[in-house]
Amino acid sequence: MLTAKQRALLLFIHERIQADGVSPSFEEMKAALDLKSKSGIHRLITALEERGFLRRLPHKARALEVLRLPETATPVAAAAGRMGGFTPSVIEGARGPQAPMPIAPSGTEEIAVLGKIAAGTPISAIQHEQDRIQVPLSMMRGGEHFALKVQGDSMIEAGIHDGDTVVIQRCDDAPNGDIVVALIEDEEATLKRIRKRGGSIALEAANPAYETRIFGPNQVRVQGRLTGLIREY
């Protein structure tokens, strides 16, 4: 769910793009939302990016693309799933045997659930199949996929909640900004946003209560990147 400010900014950007063919400037956004500084706009845009509503187009000034609006979970752009960061594809369903998970029109594929993922989870928790789950093909990015149960709230501001099931594309590298399953010193598996700079690797939480952790290049191995999540309620 978006905050009132996030929703207002998203709709303002969408209306200006529809009317002018270009997104508004940060100064115009600041004035429209009656904010005192542009830093507030930066924070709102980042939050909308992480929730899959917006994306910034690289190497272009004033270039924002609205992927979807609050009233719908349908992506506006077909390329939404190919963003550099994570764009959650979320399937929500009620708990209980009489409430089956919705099936995507394009079909599903069964993948293995390999355990829980959180800071401090041992490697053994992502090596053994515990269950099978049907996943919409729209969440698949090619290659092998597996699923993990999320434990904890370290990624809550990226729209990933405790108890969610995340869909992971198995890979050994990922671009800056992607949310990945990272293996730390072959002992600890965690779900975090990855940033690489020089010889250092940062694993960022999406919750201000958790600190960013910095490691050397040989201390972290990427096990996969996040492509979607399934939520029960």
mmCIF file with all atom_site columns, C-alpha atoms in Angstrom:
data_model
loop_
_atom_site.group_PDB
_atom_site.id
_atom_site.type_symbol
_atom_site.label_atom_id
_atom_site.label_alt_id
_atom_site.label_comp_id
_atom_site.label_asym_id
_atom_site.label_entity_id
_atom_site.label_seq_id
_atom_site.pdbx_PDB_ins_code
_atom_site.Cartn_x
_atom_site.Cartn_y
_atom_site.Cartn_z
_atom_site.occupancy
_atom_site.B_iso_or_equiv
_atom_site.pdbx_formal_charge
_atom_site.auth_seq_id
_atom_site.auth_comp_id
_atom_site.auth_asym_id
_atom_site.auth_atom_id
_atom_site.pdbx_PDB_model_num
ATOM 1   C CA . MET A 1 1   ? 0.000   0.000   0.000   1.00 0.00 ? 1   MET A CA 1
ATOM 2   C CA . LEU A 1 2   ? 1.273   3.461   -0.884  1.00 0.00 ? 2   LEU A CA 1
ATOM 3   C CA . THR A 1 3   ? 1.378   6.404   1.466   1.00 0.00 ? 3   THR A CA 1
ATOM 4   C CA . ALA A 1 4   ? -0.677  9.476   0.575   1.00 0.00 ? 4   ALA A CA 1
ATOM 5   C CA . LYS A 1 5   ? 2.457   11.323  -0.604  1.00 0.00 ? 5   LYS A CA 1
ATOM 6   C CA . GLN A 1 6   ? 3.669   8.398   -2.716  1.00 0.00 ? 6   GLN A CA 1
ATOM 7   C CA . ARG A 1 7   ? 0.272   8.044   -4.338  1.00 0.00 ? 7   ARG A CA 1
ATOM 8   C CA . ALA A 1 8   ? -0.019  11.783  -4.996  1.00 0.00 ? 8   ALA A CA 1
ATOM 9   C CA . LEU A 1 9   ? 3.428   11.929  -6.589  1.00 0.00 ? 9   LEU A CA 1
ATOM 10  C CA . LEU A 1 10  ? 2.794   8.882   -8.767  1.00 0.00 ? 10  LEU A CA 1
ATOM 11  C CA . LEU A 1 11  ? -0.479  10.299  -10.087 1.00 0.00 ? 11  LEU A CA 1
ATOM 12  C CA . PHE A 1 12  ? 1.111   13.702  -10.679 1.00 0.00 ? 12  PHE A CA 1
ATOM 13  C CA . ILE A 1 13  ? 3.943   12.163  -12.695 1.00 0.00 ? 13  ILE A CA 1
ATOM 14  C CA . HIS A 1 14  ? 1.488   10.020  -14.660 1.00 0.00 ? 14  HIS A CA 1
ATOM 15  C CA . GLU A 1 15  ? -0.745  13.000  -15.504 1.00 0.00 ? 15  GLU A CA 1
ATOM 16  C CA . ARG A 1 16  ? 2.195   15.140  -16.640 1.00 0.00 ? 16  ARG A CA 1
ATOM 17  C CA . ILE A 1 17  ? 3.612   12.369  -18.848 1.00 0.00 ? 17  ILE A CA 1
ATOM 18  C CA . GLN A 1 18  ? 0.183   11.851  -20.402 1.00 0.00 ? 18  GLN A CA 1
ATOM 19  C CA . ALA A 1 19  ? -0.231  15.590  -21.019 1.00 0.00 ? 19  ALA A CA 1
ATOM 20  C CA . ASP A 1 20  ? 3.312   16.634  -21.995 1.00 0.00 ? 20  ASP A CA 1
ATOM 21  C CA . GLY A 1 21  ? 5.052   13.433  -23.036 1.00 0.00 ? 21  GLY A CA 1
ATOM 22  C CA . VAL A 1 22  ? 7.788   14.031  -20.447 1.00 0.00 ? 22  VAL A CA 1
ATOM 23  C CA . SER A 1 23  ? 7.970   13.623  -16.683 1.00 0.00 ? 23  SER A CA 1
ATOM 24  C CA . PRO A 1 24  ? 7.957   16.768  -14.510 1.00 0.00 ? 24  PRO A CA 1
ATOM 25  C CA . SER A 1 25  ? 11.136  18.202  -13.042 1.00 0.00 ? 25  SER A CA 1
ATOM 26  C CA . PHE A 1 26  ? 12.025  17.636  -9.398  1.00 0.00 ? 26  PHE A CA 1
ATOM 27  C CA . GLU A 1 27  ? 11.268  21.312  -8.746  1.00 0.00 ? 27  GLU A CA 1
ATOM 28  C CA . GLU A 1 28  ? 7.781   20.884  -10.200 1.00 0.00 ? 28  GLU A CA 1
ATOM 29  C CA . MET A 1 29  ? 7.219   17.735  -8.133  1.00 0.00 ? 29  MET A CA 1
ATOM 30  C CA . LYS A 1 30  ? 8.379   19.531  -4.997  1.00 0.00 ? 30  LYS A CA 1
ATOM 31  C CA . ALA A 1 31  ? 5.963   22.389  -5.642  1.00 0.00 ? 31  ALA A CA 1
ATOM 32  C CA . ALA A 1 32  ? 3.065   20.064  -6.494  1.00 0.00 ? 32  ALA A CA 1
ATOM 33  C CA . LEU A 1 33  ? 3.449   18.138  -3.228  1.00 0.00 ? 33  LEU A CA 1
ATOM 34  C CA . ASP A 1 34  ? 4.273   21.260  -1.194  1.00 0.00 ? 34  ASP A CA 1
ATOM 35  C CA . LEU A 1 35  ? 7.555   19.800  0.040   1.00 0.00 ? 35  LEU A CA 1
ATOM 36  C CA . LYS A 1 36  ? 10.404  21.946  1.345   1.00 0.00 ? 36  LYS A CA 1
ATOM 37  C CA . SER A 1 37  ? 13.283  20.102  -0.332  1.00 0.00 ? 37  SER A CA 1
ATOM 38  C CA . LYS A 1 38  ? 14.049  17.909  -3.325  1.00 0.00 ? 38  LYS A CA 1
ATOM 39  C CA . SER A 1 39  ? 15.454  15.223  -1.019  1.00 0.00 ? 39  SER A CA 1
ATOM 40  C CA . GLY A 1 40  ? 11.882  14.362  -0.071  1.00 0.00 ? 40  GLY A CA 1
ATOM 41  C CA . ILE A 1 41  ? 11.094  13.800  -3.763  1.00 0.00 ? 41  ILE A CA 1
ATOM 42  C CA . HIS A 1 42  ? 14.162  11.561  -4.107  1.00 0.00 ? 42  HIS A CA 1
ATOM 43  C CA . ARG A 1 43  ? 12.940  9.413   -1.209  1.00 0.00 ? 43  ARG A CA 1
ATOM 44  C CA . LEU A 1 44  ? 9.420   9.146   -2.638  1.00 0.00 ? 44  LEU A CA 1
ATOM 45  C CA . ILE A 1 45  ? 10.692  8.171   -6.095  1.00 0.00 ? 45  ILE A CA 1
ATOM 46  C CA . THR A 1 46  ? 13.008  5.540   -4.613  1.00 0.00 ? 46  THR A CA 1
ATOM 47  C CA . ALA A 1 47  ? 10.100  4.082   -2.619  1.00 0.00 ? 47  ALA A CA 1
ATOM 48  C CA . LEU A 1 48  ? 7.918   3.974   -5.753  1.00 0.00 ? 48  LEU A CA 1
ATOM 49  C CA . GLU A 1 49  ? 10.741  2.277   -7.676  1.00 0.00 ? 49  GLU A CA 1
ATOM 50  C CA . GLU A 1 50  ? 11.169  -0.383  -4.992  1.00 0.00 ? 50  GLU A CA 1
ATOM 51  C CA . ARG A 1 51  ? 7.431   -1.073  -4.991  1.00 0.00 ? 51  ARG A CA 1
ATOM 52  C CA . GLY A 1 52  ? 7.361   -1.481  -8.763  1.00 0.00 ? 52  GLY A CA 1
ATOM 53  C CA . PHE A 1 53  ? 5.341   1.629   -9.663  1.00 0.00 ? 53  PHE A CA 1
ATOM 54  C CA . LEU A 1 54  ? 8.107   3.687   -11.316 1.00 0.00 ? 54  LEU A CA 1
ATOM 55  C CA . ARG A 1 55  ? 11.448  3.276   -12.988 1.00 0.00 ? 55  ARG A CA 1
ATOM 56  C CA . ARG A 1 56  ? 14.123  5.770   -13.944 1.00 0.00 ? 56  ARG A CA 1
ATOM 57  C CA . LEU A 1 57  ? 15.345  5.575   -17.523 1.00 0.00 ? 57  LEU A CA 1
ATOM 58  C CA . PRO A 1 58  ? 19.164  5.701   -17.573 1.00 0.00 ? 58  PRO A CA 1
ATOM 59  C CA . HIS A 1 59  ? 21.161  8.424   -19.321 1.00 0.00 ? 59  HIS A CA 1
ATOM 60  C CA . LYS A 1 60  ? 18.141  10.669  -19.811 1.00 0.00 ? 60  LYS A CA 1
ATOM 61  C CA . ALA A 1 61  ? 17.200  13.831  -17.969 1.00 0.00 ? 61  ALA A CA 1
ATOM 62  C CA . ARG A 1 62  ? 13.723  14.020  -16.467 1.00 0.00 ? 62  ARG A CA 1
ATOM 63  C CA . ALA A 1 63  ? 13.075  10.446  -17.604 1.00 0.00 ? 63  ALA A CA 1
ATOM 64  C CA . LEU A 1 64  ? 10.646  8.504   -15.439 1.00 0.00 ? 64  LEU A CA 1
ATOM 65  C CA . GLU A 1 65  ? 8.361   5.719   -16.588 1.00 0.00 ? 65  GLU A CA 1
ATOM 66  C CA . VAL A 1 66  ? 5.134   4.812   -14.778 1.00 0.00 ? 66  VAL A CA 1
ATOM 67  C CA . LEU A 1 67  ? 4.880   1.019   -14.677 1.00 0.00 ? 67  LEU A CA 1
ATOM 68  C CA . ARG A 1 68  ? 1.523   0.765   -12.943 1.00 0.00 ? 68  ARG A CA 1
ATOM 69  C CA . LEU A 1 69  ? -0.966  2.856   -11.003 1.00 0.00 ? 69  LEU A CA 1
ATOM 70  C CA . PRO A 1 70  ? -2.288  2.236   -7.470  1.00 0.00 ? 70  PRO A CA 1
ATOM 71  C CA . GLU A 1 71  ? -5.676  1.027   -8.737  1.00 0.00 ? 71  GLU A CA 1
ATOM 72  C CA . THR A 1 72  ? -4.151  -1.989  -10.525 1.00 0.00 ? 72  THR A CA 1
ATOM 73  C CA . ALA A 1 73  ? -1.340  -4.476  -10.169 1.00 0.00 ? 73  ALA A CA 1
ATOM 74  C CA . THR A 1 74  ? -0.998  -4.828  -13.947 1.00 0.00 ? 74  THR A CA 1
ATOM 75  C CA . PRO A 1 75  ? 2.320   -3.465  -15.285 1.00 0.00 ? 75  PRO A CA 1
ATOM 76  C CA . VAL A 1 76  ? 1.951   -0.513  -17.642 1.00 0.00 ? 76  VAL A CA 1
ATOM 77  C CA . ALA A 1 77  ? 5.158   -1.424  -19.470 1.00 0.00 ? 77  ALA A CA 1
ATOM 78  C CA . ALA A 1 78  ? 5.879   -4.877  -20.777 1.00 0.00 ? 78  ALA A CA 1
ATOM 79  C CA . ALA A 1 79  ? 9.496   -4.320  -19.849 1.00 0.00 ? 79  ALA A CA 1
ATOM 80  C CA . ALA A 1 80  ? 8.748   -3.930  -16.136 1.00 0.00 ? 80  ALA A CA 1
ATOM 81  C CA . GLY A 1 81  ? 10.088  -7.362  -15.336 1.00 0.00 ? 81  GLY A CA 1
ATOM 82  C CA . ARG A 1 82  ? 13.427  -6.494  -16.929 1.00 0.00 ? 82  ARG A CA 1
ATOM 83  C CA . MET A 1 83  ? 14.245  -3.587  -14.641 1.00 0.00 ? 83  MET A CA 1
ATOM 84  C CA . GLY A 1 84  ? 17.682  -3.337  -13.112 1.00 0.00 ? 84  GLY A CA 1
ATOM 85  C CA . GLY A 1 85  ? 16.196  -3.540  -9.621  1.00 0.00 ? 85  GLY A CA 1
ATOM 86  C CA . PHE A 1 86  ? 13.481  -5.743  -8.263  1.00 0.00 ? 86  PHE A CA 1
ATOM 87  C CA . THR A 1 87  ? 9.916   -5.231  -9.482  1.00 0.00 ? 87  THR A CA 1
ATOM 88  C CA . PRO A 1 88  ? 7.722   -7.446  -7.320  1.00 0.00 ? 88  PRO A CA 1
ATOM 89  C CA . SER A 1 89  ? 5.281   -9.611  -9.224  1.00 0.00 ? 89  SER A CA 1
ATOM 90  C CA . VAL A 1 90  ? 2.890   -10.463 -6.418  1.00 0.00 ? 90  VAL A CA 1
ATOM 91  C CA . ILE A 1 91  ? 0.220   -13.121 -6.266  1.00 0.00 ? 91  ILE A CA 1
ATOM 92  C CA . GLU A 1 92  ? -1.949  -12.823 -3.170  1.00 0.00 ? 92  GLU A CA 1
ATOM 93  C CA . GLY A 1 93  ? -4.253  -15.503 -1.844  1.00 0.00 ? 93  GLY A CA 1
ATOM 94  C CA . ALA A 1 94  ? -6.149  -16.433 1.283   1.00 0.00 ? 94  ALA A CA 1
ATOM 95  C CA . ARG A 1 95  ? -4.967  -19.223 3.576   1.00 0.00 ? 95  ARG A CA 1
ATOM 96  C CA . GLY A 1 96  ? -6.847  -22.477 3.782   1.00 0.00 ? 96  GLY A CA 1
ATOM 97  C CA . PRO A 1 97  ? -7.609  -25.520 1.630   1.00 0.00 ? 97  PRO A CA 1
ATOM 98  C CA . GLN A 1 98  ? -10.643 -23.908 -0.054  1.00 0.00 ? 98  GLN A CA 1
ATOM 99  C CA . ALA A 1 99  ? -8.749  -20.861 -1.275  1.00 0.00 ? 99  ALA A CA 1
ATOM 100 C CA . PRO A 1 100 ? -6.464  -21.921 -4.157  1.00 0.00 ? 100 PRO A CA 1
ATOM 101 C CA . MET A 1 101 ? -3.781  -19.598 -5.409  1.00 0.00 ? 101 MET A CA 1
ATOM 102 C CA . PRO A 1 102 ? -4.905  -17.654 -8.509  1.00 0.00 ? 102 PRO A CA 1
ATOM 103 C CA . ILE A 1 103 ? -3.516  -19.048 -11.734 1.00 0.00 ? 103 ILE A CA 1
ATOM 104 C CA . ALA A 1 104 ? -1.963  -16.658 -14.216 1.00 0.00 ? 104 ALA A CA 1
ATOM 105 C CA . PRO A 1 105 ? -3.497  -16.776 -17.706 1.00 0.00 ? 105 PRO A CA 1
ATOM 106 C CA . SER A 1 106 ? -0.123  -17.646 -19.196 1.00 0.00 ? 106 SER A CA 1
ATOM 107 C CA . GLY A 1 107 ? 0.110   -20.789 -17.055 1.00 0.00 ? 107 GLY A CA 1
ATOM 108 C CA . THR A 1 108 ? 2.317   -21.918 -14.207 1.00 0.00 ? 108 THR A CA 1
ATOM 109 C CA . GLU A 1 109 ? 5.391   -23.986 -13.490 1.00 0.00 ? 109 GLU A CA 1
ATOM 110 C CA . GLU A 1 110 ? 6.127   -26.054 -10.407 1.00 0.00 ? 110 GLU A CA 1
ATOM 111 C CA . ILE A 1 111 ? 9.342   -25.204 -8.561  1.00 0.00 ? 111 ILE A CA 1
ATOM 112 C CA . ALA A 1 112 ? 10.935  -26.362 -5.316  1.00 0.00 ? 112 ALA A CA 1
ATOM 113 C CA . VAL A 1 113 ? 10.642  -24.515 -2.005  1.00 0.00 ? 113 VAL A CA 1
ATOM 114 C CA . LEU A 1 114 ? 14.082  -24.857 -0.407  1.00 0.00 ? 114 LEU A CA 1
ATOM 115 C CA . GLY A 1 115 ? 13.448  -23.487 3.079   1.00 0.00 ? 115 GLY A CA 1
ATOM 116 C CA . LYS A 1 116 ? 13.519  -20.088 4.791   1.00 0.00 ? 116 LYS A CA 1
ATOM 117 C CA . ILE A 1 117 ? 15.741  -17.114 4.022   1.00 0.00 ? 117 ILE A CA 1
ATOM 118 C CA . ALA A 1 118 ? 16.859  -14.466 6.524   1.00 0.00 ? 118 ALA A CA 1
ATOM 119 C CA . ALA A 1 119 ? 20.043  -13.071 7.986   1.00 0.00 ? 119 ALA A CA 1
ATOM 120 C CA . GLY A 1 120 ? 21.651  -15.831 9.981   1.00 0.00 ? 120 GLY A CA 1
ATOM 121 C CA . THR A 1 121 ? 20.043  -18.709 8.085   1.00 0.00 ? 121 THR A CA 1
ATOM 122 C CA . PRO A 1 122 ? 22.562  -21.538 7.615   1.00 0.00 ? 122 PRO A CA 1
ATOM 123 C CA . ILE A 1 123 ? 23.453  -22.701 4.114   1.00 0.00 ? 123 ILE A CA 1
ATOM 124 C CA . SER A 1 124 ? 21.752  -26.062 4.700   1.00 0.00 ? 124 SER A CA 1
ATOM 125 C CA . ALA A 1 125 ? 18.381  -24.285 4.707   1.00 0.00 ? 125 ALA A CA 1
ATOM 126 C CA . ILE A 1 126 ? 18.660  -23.523 0.983   1.00 0.00 ? 126 ILE A CA 1
ATOM 127 C CA . GLN A 1 127 ? 19.973  -26.885 -0.131  1.00 0.00 ? 127 GLN A CA 1
ATOM 128 C CA . HIS A 1 128 ? 17.115  -29.293 0.603   1.00 0.00 ? 128 HIS A CA 1
ATOM 129 C CA . GLU A 1 129 ? 13.680  -29.309 -1.011  1.00 0.00 ? 129 GLU A CA 1
ATOM 130 C CA . GLN A 1 130 ? 10.882  -28.911 1.538   1.00 0.00 ? 130 GLN A CA 1
ATOM 131 C CA . ASP A 1 131 ? 7.858   -28.416 -0.701  1.00 0.00 ? 131 ASP A CA 1
ATOM 132 C CA . ARG A 1 132 ? 6.693   -27.686 -4.255  1.00 0.00 ? 132 ARG A CA 1
ATOM 133 C CA . ILE A 1 133 ? 4.776   -24.616 -5.388  1.00 0.00 ? 133 ILE A CA 1
ATOM 134 C CA . GLN A 1 134 ? 3.046   -23.513 -8.599  1.00 0.00 ? 134 GLN A CA 1
ATOM 135 C CA . VAL A 1 135 ? 4.468   -20.208 -9.871  1.00 0.00 ? 135 VAL A CA 1
ATOM 136 C CA . PRO A 1 136 ? 3.052   -18.072 -12.731 1.00 0.00 ? 136 PRO A CA 1
ATOM 137 C CA . LEU A 1 137 ? 5.262   -18.113 -15.806 1.00 0.00 ? 137 LEU A CA 1
ATOM 138 C CA . SER A 1 138 ? 5.216   -14.305 -15.713 1.00 0.00 ? 138 SER A CA 1
ATOM 139 C CA . MET A 1 139 ? 7.580   -14.514 -12.720 1.00 0.00 ? 139 MET A CA 1
ATOM 140 C CA . MET A 1 140 ? 10.100  -16.692 -14.562 1.00 0.00 ? 140 MET A CA 1
ATOM 141 C CA . ARG A 1 141 ? 13.132  -15.160 -16.279 1.00 0.00 ? 141 ARG A CA 1
ATOM 142 C CA . GLY A 1 142 ? 14.633  -18.225 -17.958 1.00 0.00 ? 142 GLY A CA 1
ATOM 143 C CA . GLY A 1 143 ? 16.865  -20.883 -16.469 1.00 0.00 ? 143 GLY A CA 1
ATOM 144 C CA . GLU A 1 144 ? 16.392  -22.624 -13.120 1.00 0.00 ? 144 GLU A CA 1
ATOM 145 C CA . HIS A 1 145 ? 14.219  -21.157 -10.360 1.00 0.00 ? 145 HIS A CA 1
ATOM 146 C CA . PHE A 1 146 ? 13.510  -22.022 -6.752  1.00 0.00 ? 146 PHE A CA 1
ATOM 147 C CA . ALA A 1 147 ? 11.442  -20.543 -3.938  1.00 0.00 ? 147 ALA A CA 1
ATOM 148 C CA . LEU A 1 148 ? 12.199  -19.549 -0.350  1.00 0.00 ? 148 LEU A CA 1
ATOM 149 C CA . LYS A 1 149 ? 10.053  -18.499 2.601   1.00 0.00 ? 149 LYS A CA 1
ATOM 150 C CA . VAL A 1 150 ? 10.933  -15.066 3.965   1.00 0.00 ? 150 VAL A CA 1
ATOM 151 C CA . GLN A 1 151 ? 11.613  -14.793 7.674   1.00 0.00 ? 151 GLN A CA 1
ATOM 152 C CA . GLY A 1 152 ? 11.922  -11.351 9.242   1.00 0.00 ? 152 GLY A CA 1
ATOM 153 C CA . ASP A 1 153 ? 11.304  -7.735  8.214   1.00 0.00 ? 153 ASP A CA 1
ATOM 154 C CA . SER A 1 154 ? 14.701  -6.620  6.903   1.00 0.00 ? 154 SER A CA 1
ATOM 155 C CA . MET A 1 155 ? 13.308  -6.069  3.352   1.00 0.00 ? 155 MET A CA 1
ATOM 156 C CA . ILE A 1 156 ? 9.873   -4.718  4.259   1.00 0.00 ? 156 ILE A CA 1
ATOM 157 C CA . GLU A 1 157 ? 10.343  -1.331  2.540   1.00 0.00 ? 157 GLU A CA 1
ATOM 158 C CA . ALA A 1 158 ? 10.985  -3.180  -0.730  1.00 0.00 ? 158 ALA A CA 1
ATOM 159 C CA . GLY A 1 159 ? 7.536   -4.749  -0.361  1.00 0.00 ? 159 GLY A CA 1
ATOM 160 C CA . ILE A 1 160 ? 8.838   -8.090  0.978   1.00 0.00 ? 160 ILE A CA 1
ATOM 161 C CA . HIS A 1 161 ? 7.113   -9.164  4.187   1.00 0.00 ? 161 HIS A CA 1
ATOM 162 C CA . ASP A 1 162 ? 7.675   -11.836 6.791   1.00 0.00 ? 162 ASP A CA 1
ATOM 163 C CA . GLY A 1 163 ? 5.952   -15.022 5.581   1.00 0.00 ? 163 GLY A CA 1
ATOM 164 C CA . ASP A 1 164 ? 6.113   -14.172 1.860   1.00 0.00 ? 164 ASP A CA 1
ATOM 165 C CA . THR A 1 165 ? 7.393   -16.774 -0.585  1.00 0.00 ? 165 THR A CA 1
ATOM 166 C CA . VAL A 1 166 ? 10.042  -15.328 -2.900  1.00 0.00 ? 166 VAL A CA 1
ATOM 167 C CA . VAL A 1 167 ? 10.797  -16.693 -6.365  1.00 0.00 ? 167 VAL A CA 1
ATOM 168 C CA . ILE A 1 168 ? 14.517  -16.816 -7.149  1.00 0.00 ? 168 ILE A CA 1
ATOM 169 C CA . GLN A 1 169 ? 16.253  -17.208 -10.503 1.00 0.00 ? 169 GLN A CA 1
ATOM 170 C CA . ARG A 1 170 ? 19.428  -19.201 -9.892  1.00 0.00 ? 170 ARG A CA 1
ATOM 171 C CA . CYS A 1 171 ? 22.521  -17.255 -10.996 1.00 0.00 ? 171 CYS A CA 1
ATOM 172 C CA . ASP A 1 172 ? 25.996  -16.422 -9.737  1.00 0.00 ? 172 ASP A CA 1
ATOM 173 C CA . ASP A 1 173 ? 26.005  -12.685 -10.433 1.00 0.00 ? 173 ASP A CA 1
ATOM 174 C CA . ALA A 1 174 ? 23.542  -9.785  -10.509 1.00 0.00 ? 174 ALA A CA 1
ATOM 175 C CA . PRO A 1 175 ? 23.571  -6.077  -11.416 1.00 0.00 ? 175 PRO A CA 1
ATOM 176 C CA . ASN A 1 176 ? 23.862  -3.385  -8.778  1.00 0.00 ? 176 ASN A CA 1
ATOM 177 C CA . GLY A 1 177 ? 20.516  -2.735  -7.145  1.00 0.00 ? 177 GLY A CA 1
ATOM 178 C CA . ASP A 1 178 ? 19.096  -6.233  -7.599  1.00 0.00 ? 178 ASP A CA 1
ATOM 179 C CA . ILE A 1 179 ? 17.762  -8.103  -4.577  1.00 0.00 ? 179 ILE A CA 1
ATOM 180 C CA . VAL A 1 180 ? 19.671  -11.355 -4.317  1.00 0.00 ? 180 VAL A CA 1
ATOM 181 C CA . VAL A 1 181 ? 20.164  -14.446 -2.231  1.00 0.00 ? 181 VAL A CA 1
ATOM 182 C CA . ALA A 1 182 ? 23.734  -13.923 -1.047  1.00 0.00 ? 182 ALA A CA 1
ATOM 183 C CA . LEU A 1 183 ? 25.889  -16.530 0.648   1.00 0.00 ? 183 LEU A CA 1
ATOM 184 C CA . ILE A 1 184 ? 28.300  -14.977 3.145   1.00 0.00 ? 184 ILE A CA 1
ATOM 185 C CA . GLU A 1 185 ? 31.540  -16.855 3.811   1.00 0.00 ? 185 GLU A CA 1
ATOM 186 C CA . ASP A 1 186 ? 29.845  -20.117 2.777   1.00 0.00 ? 186 ASP A CA 1
ATOM 187 C CA . GLU A 1 187 ? 27.857  -20.155 6.029   1.00 0.00 ? 187 GLU A CA 1
ATOM 188 C CA . GLU A 1 188 ? 25.113  -17.530 6.081   1.00 0.00 ? 188 GLU A CA 1
ATOM 189 C CA . ALA A 1 189 ? 22.416  -17.023 3.447   1.00 0.00 ? 189 ALA A CA 1
ATOM 190 C CA . THR A 1 190 ? 20.537  -13.739 3.332   1.00 0.00 ? 190 THR A CA 1
ATOM 191 C CA . LEU A 1 191 ? 18.105  -11.838 1.072   1.00 0.00 ? 191 LEU A CA 1
ATOM 192 C CA . LYS A 1 192 ? 19.431  -8.320  0.476   1.00 0.00 ? 192 LYS A CA 1
ATOM 193 C CA . ARG A 1 193 ? 19.975  -5.661  -2.183  1.00 0.00 ? 193 ARG A CA 1
ATOM 194 C CA . ILE A 1 194 ? 23.489  -5.896  -3.613  1.00 0.00 ? 194 ILE A CA 1
ATOM 195 C CA . ARG A 1 195 ? 25.811  -2.975  -4.374  1.00 0.00 ? 195 ARG A CA 1
ATOM 196 C CA . LYS A 1 196 ? 29.298  -3.500  -5.776  1.00 0.00 ? 196 LYS A CA 1
ATOM 197 C CA . ARG A 1 197 ? 31.940  -0.790  -5.720  1.00 0.00 ? 197 ARG A CA 1
ATOM 198 C CA . GLY A 1 198 ? 35.613  -1.368  -6.332  1.00 0.00 ? 198 GLY A CA 1
ATOM 199 C CA . GLY A 1 199 ? 36.685  -4.356  -4.267  1.00 0.00 ? 199 GLY A CA 1
ATOM 200 C CA . SER A 1 200 ? 33.762  -4.158  -1.847  1.00 0.00 ? 200 SER A CA 1
ATOM 201 C CA . ILE A 1 201 ? 30.297  -5.677  -1.825  1.00 0.00 ? 201 ILE A CA 1
ATOM 202 C CA . ALA A 1 202 ? 27.509  -4.062  0.187   1.00 0.00 ? 202 ALA A CA 1
ATOM 203 C CA . LEU A 1 203 ? 24.387  -5.973  1.219   1.00 0.00 ? 203 LEU A CA 1
ATOM 204 C CA . GLU A 1 204 ? 21.632  -3.472  1.943   1.00 0.00 ? 204 GLU A CA 1
ATOM 205 C CA . ALA A 1 205 ? 18.488  -4.072  3.952   1.00 0.00 ? 205 ALA A CA 1
ATOM 206 C CA . ALA A 1 206 ? 15.262  -2.266  3.040   1.00 0.00 ? 206 ALA A CA 1
ATOM 207 C CA . ASN A 1 207 ? 14.518  -1.326  6.615   1.00 0.00 ? 207 ASN A CA 1
ATOM 208 C CA . PRO A 1 208 ? 16.281  1.547   8.442   1.00 0.00 ? 208 PRO A CA 1
ATOM 209 C CA . ALA A 1 209 ? 16.492  -0.614  11.564  1.00 0.00 ? 209 ALA A CA 1
ATOM 210 C CA . TYR A 1 210 ? 19.150  -2.773  9.845   1.00 0.00 ? 210 TYR A CA 1
ATOM 211 C CA . GLU A 1 211 ? 22.648  -1.627  8.926   1.00 0.00 ? 211 GLU A CA 1
ATOM 212 C CA . THR A 1 212 ? 24.253  -2.118  5.527   1.00 0.00 ? 212 THR A CA 1
ATOM 213 C CA . ARG A 1 213 ? 26.928  -4.815  5.732   1.00 0.00 ? 213 ARG A CA 1
ATOM 214 C CA . ILE A 1 214 ? 30.178  -4.456  3.765   1.00 0.00 ? 214 ILE A CA 1
ATOM 215 C CA . PHE A 1 215 ? 32.272  -7.430  2.633   1.00 0.00 ? 215 PHE A CA 1
ATOM 216 C CA . GLY A 1 216 ? 35.323  -8.201  0.538   1.00 0.00 ? 216 GLY A CA 1
ATOM 217 C CA . PRO A 1 217 ? 34.874  -9.689  -2.968  1.00 0.00 ? 217 PRO A CA 1
ATOM 218 C CA . ASN A 1 218 ? 35.694  -13.236 -1.819  1.00 0.00 ? 218 ASN A CA 1
ATOM 219 C CA . GLN A 1 219 ? 33.333  -13.204 1.150   1.00 0.00 ? 219 GLN A CA 1
ATOM 220 C CA . VAL A 1 220 ? 30.040  -13.108 -0.770  1.00 0.00 ? 220 VAL A CA 1
ATOM 221 C CA . ARG A 1 221 ? 28.670  -15.403 -3.469  1.00 0.00 ? 221 ARG A CA 1
ATOM 222 C CA . VAL A 1 222 ? 25.395  -14.678 -5.272  1.00 0.00 ? 222 VAL A CA 1
ATOM 223 C CA . GLN A 1 223 ? 23.080  -17.711 -5.310  1.00 0.00 ? 223 GLN A CA 1
ATOM 224 C CA . GLY A 1 224 ? 20.209  -16.131 -7.260  1.00 0.00 ? 224 GLY A CA 1
ATOM 225 C CA . ARG A 1 225 ? 18.197  -12.986 -7.947  1.00 0.00 ? 225 ARG A CA 1
ATOM 226 C CA . LEU A 1 226 ? 14.642  -12.156 -6.970  1.00 0.00 ? 226 LEU A CA 1
ATOM 227 C CA . THR A 1 227 ? 12.003  -12.250 -9.736  1.00 0.00 ? 227 THR A CA 1
ATOM 228 C CA . GLY A 1 228 ? 8.687   -12.372 -7.871  1.00 0.00 ? 228 GLY A CA 1
ATOM 229 C CA . LEU A 1 229 ? 6.885   -13.139 -4.656  1.00 0.00 ? 229 LEU A CA 1
ATOM 230 C CA . ILE A 1 230 ? 3.723   -14.899 -3.527  1.00 0.00 ? 230 ILE A CA 1
ATOM 231 C CA . ARG A 1 231 ? 1.820   -13.691 -0.479  1.00 0.00 ? 231 ARG A CA 1
ATOM 232 C CA . GLU A 1 232 ? -0.806  -15.450 1.612   1.00 0.00 ? 232 GLU A CA 1
ATOM 233 C CA . TYR A 1 233 ? -3.082  -13.690 4.075   1.00 0.00 ? 233 TYR A CA 1
#
